[in-house]
Coordinates of C-alpha atoms in Angstrom, one line a residue:
Chain A
E96 CA -12.1 4.8 -13.7
P97 CA -10.8 1.2 -13.6
E98 CA -10.2 -0.2 -10.2
V99 CA -8.8 -3.3 -8.4
T100 CA -11.6 -5.4 -6.9
Q101 CA -11.2 -7.9 -4.1
T102 CA -13.5 -10.6 -2.8
P103 CA -14.6 -11.3 -0.2
S104 CA -14.5 -8.1 1.8
H105 CA -14.4 -10.1 5.0
Q106 CA -13.5 -13.7 5.6
V107 CA -13.7 -15.6 8.9
T108 CA -11.9 -18.9 9.2
Q109 CA -10.8 -21.3 11.8
M110 CA -7.1 -21.9 12.6
G111 CA -5.6 -24.5 10.4
Q112 CA -8.0 -24.0 7.5
E113 CA -7.1 -23.0 4.0
V114 CA -8.3 -19.6 2.6
I115 CA -8.1 -18.2 -0.8
L116 CA -8.3 -14.4 -1.3
R117 CA -9.3 -13.2 -4.7
C118 CA -8.4 -10.1 -6.7
V119 CA -9.2 -8.8 -10.2
P120 CA -6.4 -6.3 -11.1
I121 CA -6.8 -3.5 -13.6
S122 CA -7.0 -5.1 -17.0
N123 CA -4.0 -3.5 -18.7
H124 CA -1.7 -3.8 -15.7
L125 CA 1.2 -6.3 -15.8
Y126 CA 2.5 -6.3 -12.2
F127 CA 0.5 -7.6 -9.3
Y128 CA 1.1 -7.4 -5.6
W129 CA -0.2 -8.5 -2.2
Y130 CA 0.3 -6.4 0.9
R131 CA -1.1 -6.9 4.4
Q132 CA -1.9 -4.6 7.3
I133 CA -2.2 -6.1 10.8
L134 CA -4.6 -3.9 12.9
G135 CA -2.7 -0.8 14.0
Q136 CA 0.5 -1.7 12.2
K137 CA 2.1 -0.6 8.9
V138 CA 1.2 -1.9 5.5
E139 CA 3.7 -4.7 4.7
F140 CA 4.8 -6.1 1.4
L141 CA 4.2 -9.8 0.9
V142 CA 4.9 -10.6 -2.8
S143 CA 5.1 -9.2 -6.3
F144 CA 4.2 -11.2 -9.4
Y145 CA 5.0 -10.6 -13.1
N146 CA 4.9 -12.8 -16.2
N147 CA 3.2 -15.6 -14.3
E148 CA 5.9 -15.9 -11.6
I149 CA 6.9 -14.4 -8.3
S150 CA 9.5 -11.7 -8.8
E151 CA 10.1 -10.8 -5.2
K152 CA 8.7 -12.0 -1.8
S153 CA 9.2 -10.9 1.8
E154 CA 10.3 -13.0 4.7
I155 CA 6.6 -13.1 5.8
F156 CA 5.7 -14.9 2.6
D157 CA 6.7 -18.4 3.7
D158 CA 5.7 -21.9 2.5
Q159 CA 2.2 -21.4 3.8
F160 CA 1.5 -18.7 1.2
S161 CA 1.1 -19.1 -2.5
V162 CA -0.1 -16.9 -5.4
E163 CA -1.6 -17.8 -8.7
R164 CA -3.0 -16.1 -11.8
P165 CA -5.4 -18.9 -12.8
D166 CA -6.8 -17.1 -15.8
G167 CA -6.4 -13.8 -17.6
S168 CA -8.2 -11.7 -15.0
N169 CA -7.9 -13.2 -11.5
F170 CA -5.0 -13.1 -9.0
T171 CA -5.2 -15.1 -5.9
L172 CA -3.5 -15.4 -2.6
K173 CA -3.7 -18.8 -0.8
I174 CA -2.9 -19.4 2.8
R175 CA -2.7 -23.2 3.3
S176 CA -3.0 -23.5 7.1
T177 CA -4.1 -20.3 8.7
K178 CA -2.7 -19.1 12.1
L179 CA -4.1 -16.6 14.5
E180 CA -1.3 -14.2 13.5
D181 CA -2.5 -14.2 9.9
S182 CA -5.5 -12.1 10.9
A183 CA -5.0 -8.9 9.0
M184 CA -6.4 -6.8 6.1
Y185 CA -4.9 -8.1 2.9
F186 CA -4.6 -5.7 0.0
C187 CA -4.1 -6.6 -3.6
A188 CA -2.5 -4.0 -5.9
S189 CA -1.5 -3.7 -9.6
S190 CA 0.6 -1.4 -11.7
E191 CA 1.5 -0.8 -15.3
A192 CA 5.2 -1.1 -14.5
L193 CA 7.4 -2.0 -11.6
A194 CA 6.8 -0.3 -8.2
G195 CA 10.1 1.6 -8.6
T196 CA 9.1 3.5 -11.7
N197 CA 6.8 6.4 -12.3
S198 CA 3.8 4.0 -12.3
P199 CA 1.8 4.3 -9.1
L200 CA 0.3 1.2 -7.5
H201 CA -3.5 0.9 -7.5
F202 CA -4.9 -0.9 -4.4
G203 CA -8.1 -2.7 -3.9
N204 CA -10.3 -2.1 -0.8
G205 CA -8.9 -5.2 0.9
T206 CA -10.1 -8.4 2.4
R207 CA -10.3 -8.5 6.2
L208 CA -9.2 -12.0 7.3
T209 CA -10.1 -13.1 10.8
V210 CA -8.7 -16.3 12.1
T211 CA -10.3 -17.7 15.2
Chain B
K133 CA 16.8 -2.3 6.8
Q134 CA 14.6 0.2 5.1
E135 CA 12.6 2.3 7.6
V136 CA 9.9 4.9 7.0
T137 CA 8.8 7.2 9.8
Q138 CA 5.9 9.6 9.7
I139 CA 5.4 12.5 12.1
P140 CA 3.0 13.4 13.7
A141 CA 1.0 10.2 14.2
A142 CA -2.2 12.3 14.4
L143 CA -3.1 15.9 13.6
S144 CA -6.3 17.8 14.2
V145 CA -6.8 21.2 12.5
P146 CA -9.7 23.6 11.8
E147 CA -11.1 23.8 8.3
G148 CA -9.2 26.1 6.0
E149 CA -5.8 25.7 7.6
N150 CA -2.8 24.8 5.5
L151 CA -0.8 21.9 6.9
V152 CA 2.3 19.8 6.4
L153 CA 2.8 16.1 6.9
N154 CA 6.3 14.8 7.3
C155 CA 7.9 11.6 6.2
S156 CA 11.5 10.4 6.7
F157 CA 13.2 7.4 5.1
T158 CA 16.5 5.7 5.6
D159 CA 17.2 4.3 2.1
S160 CA 18.9 7.0 0.0
A161 CA 18.7 4.8 -3.1
I162 CA 15.0 5.0 -3.4
Y163 CA 13.4 4.9 -6.8
N164 CA 10.4 7.0 -5.9
L165 CA 8.4 8.3 -3.0
Q166 CA 4.6 7.8 -3.0
W167 CA 1.9 9.4 -0.9
F168 CA -1.4 7.5 -0.3
R169 CA -4.7 8.3 1.4
Q170 CA -6.5 5.6 3.4
D171 CA -10.1 6.0 4.6
P172 CA -11.3 3.8 7.4
G173 CA -12.0 0.2 6.2
K174 CA -10.9 1.1 2.7
G175 CA -7.9 0.6 0.4
L176 CA -5.2 3.0 -0.4
T177 CA -5.7 5.7 -2.9
S178 CA -2.6 7.0 -4.7
L179 CA -2.2 10.8 -4.3
L180 CA 1.2 11.7 -5.6
L181 CA 4.3 9.9 -6.8
I182 CA 7.7 11.7 -6.9
Q183 CA 10.5 10.0 -8.9
S184 CA 13.9 10.0 -7.3
S185 CA 15.1 12.6 -9.9
Q186 CA 12.3 15.0 -9.1
R187 CA 12.0 17.4 -6.2
E188 CA 8.2 17.9 -6.1
Q189 CA 4.9 17.0 -7.5
T190 CA 1.6 18.9 -7.3
S191 CA -2.0 17.8 -7.7
G192 CA -4.7 20.3 -6.9
R193 CA -4.4 21.4 -3.3
L194 CA -1.7 18.9 -2.6
N195 CA 2.1 19.4 -3.0
A196 CA 4.7 16.8 -2.2
S197 CA 8.4 17.4 -2.0
L198 CA 11.4 15.1 -1.9
D199 CA 14.8 15.7 -0.5
K200 CA 16.8 12.5 -1.0
S201 CA 20.0 13.8 0.6
S202 CA 18.2 14.4 3.9
G203 CA 15.9 11.4 3.6
R204 CA 12.7 13.5 3.9
S205 CA 9.5 14.1 2.1
T206 CA 6.6 16.5 3.0
L207 CA 3.0 16.6 1.9
Y208 CA 1.5 20.0 1.9
I209 CA -2.3 20.4 2.0
A210 CA -3.6 23.8 1.2
A211 CA -7.0 25.1 2.5
S212 CA -7.9 21.9 4.3
Q213 CA -11.5 20.6 4.1
P214 CA -13.4 18.1 6.3
G215 CA -13.3 15.7 3.3
D216 CA -9.5 15.6 3.7
S217 CA -9.9 13.7 7.0
A218 CA -8.2 10.4 6.5
T219 CA -4.9 8.6 7.2
Y220 CA -2.0 9.7 4.9
L221 CA 0.7 7.2 4.2
C222 CA 4.0 7.7 2.6
A223 CA 5.9 4.9 1.0
E224 CA 9.4 4.6 -0.4
G225 CA 9.6 2.8 -3.7
G226 CA 12.3 0.2 -4.2
S227 CA 12.7 -1.6 -7.5
E228 CA 9.9 -4.1 -6.7
K229 CA 8.1 -3.1 -3.6
L230 CA 7.0 -0.2 -1.4
V231 CA 8.0 0.2 2.2
F232 CA 5.3 2.1 4.2
G233 CA 5.3 4.4 7.1
K234 CA 2.6 4.0 9.8
G235 CA 0.7 7.1 8.6
T236 CA -0.6 10.4 9.9
K237 CA -4.2 10.4 10.9
L238 CA -5.6 13.8 9.9
T239 CA -8.9 15.2 11.2
V240 CA -10.2 18.5 9.7
N241 CA -12.8 20.0 11.9
P242 CA -15.7 22.1 10.3

């Protein structure tokens, strides 16, 4: 069964450094998402992406965050200057149609980001 | 503000027991309600999706119901097995995004 893959599985970085989290969505999916889960907290929506542009973003997704689909297969999340509070598990997801339809989201296994 | 609450936070049952997990949500204009399973250190696996026009969905030993008027959904697991041990998350689907509850951590003891 096709799956969403994320790399790396764990990333440790120093505060103020830039990080890029990588995802390969399922190949025939058109909608891509990033969510995050701070340890012990709820999974939170960050951003949705369709047709090479952001379609919705949360208040968490400020100017420090950006997303890109640099080629036909990868989907990346960049954090320009990491803060301690960015430490979390970051999940990429994809779907055939919008989240609000009958098309379920398929999640990757996540990247655990630790900012020291 | 959309809010999703799951009760109980944790549940421990003996193998073979039938059980119900509860989810309540505040947004009556949801598009769908989705249930996921999360294993430790892993991603989320989609279990069931109920569209707003539906009342329930079934997959194997799992049955999920949706009552929009009361803002509630339940996930029923029949004949639980140790392999069902995981955290179960419900999420209300808006037009673009999902809003998650904190989950119920289920332990099924052999």
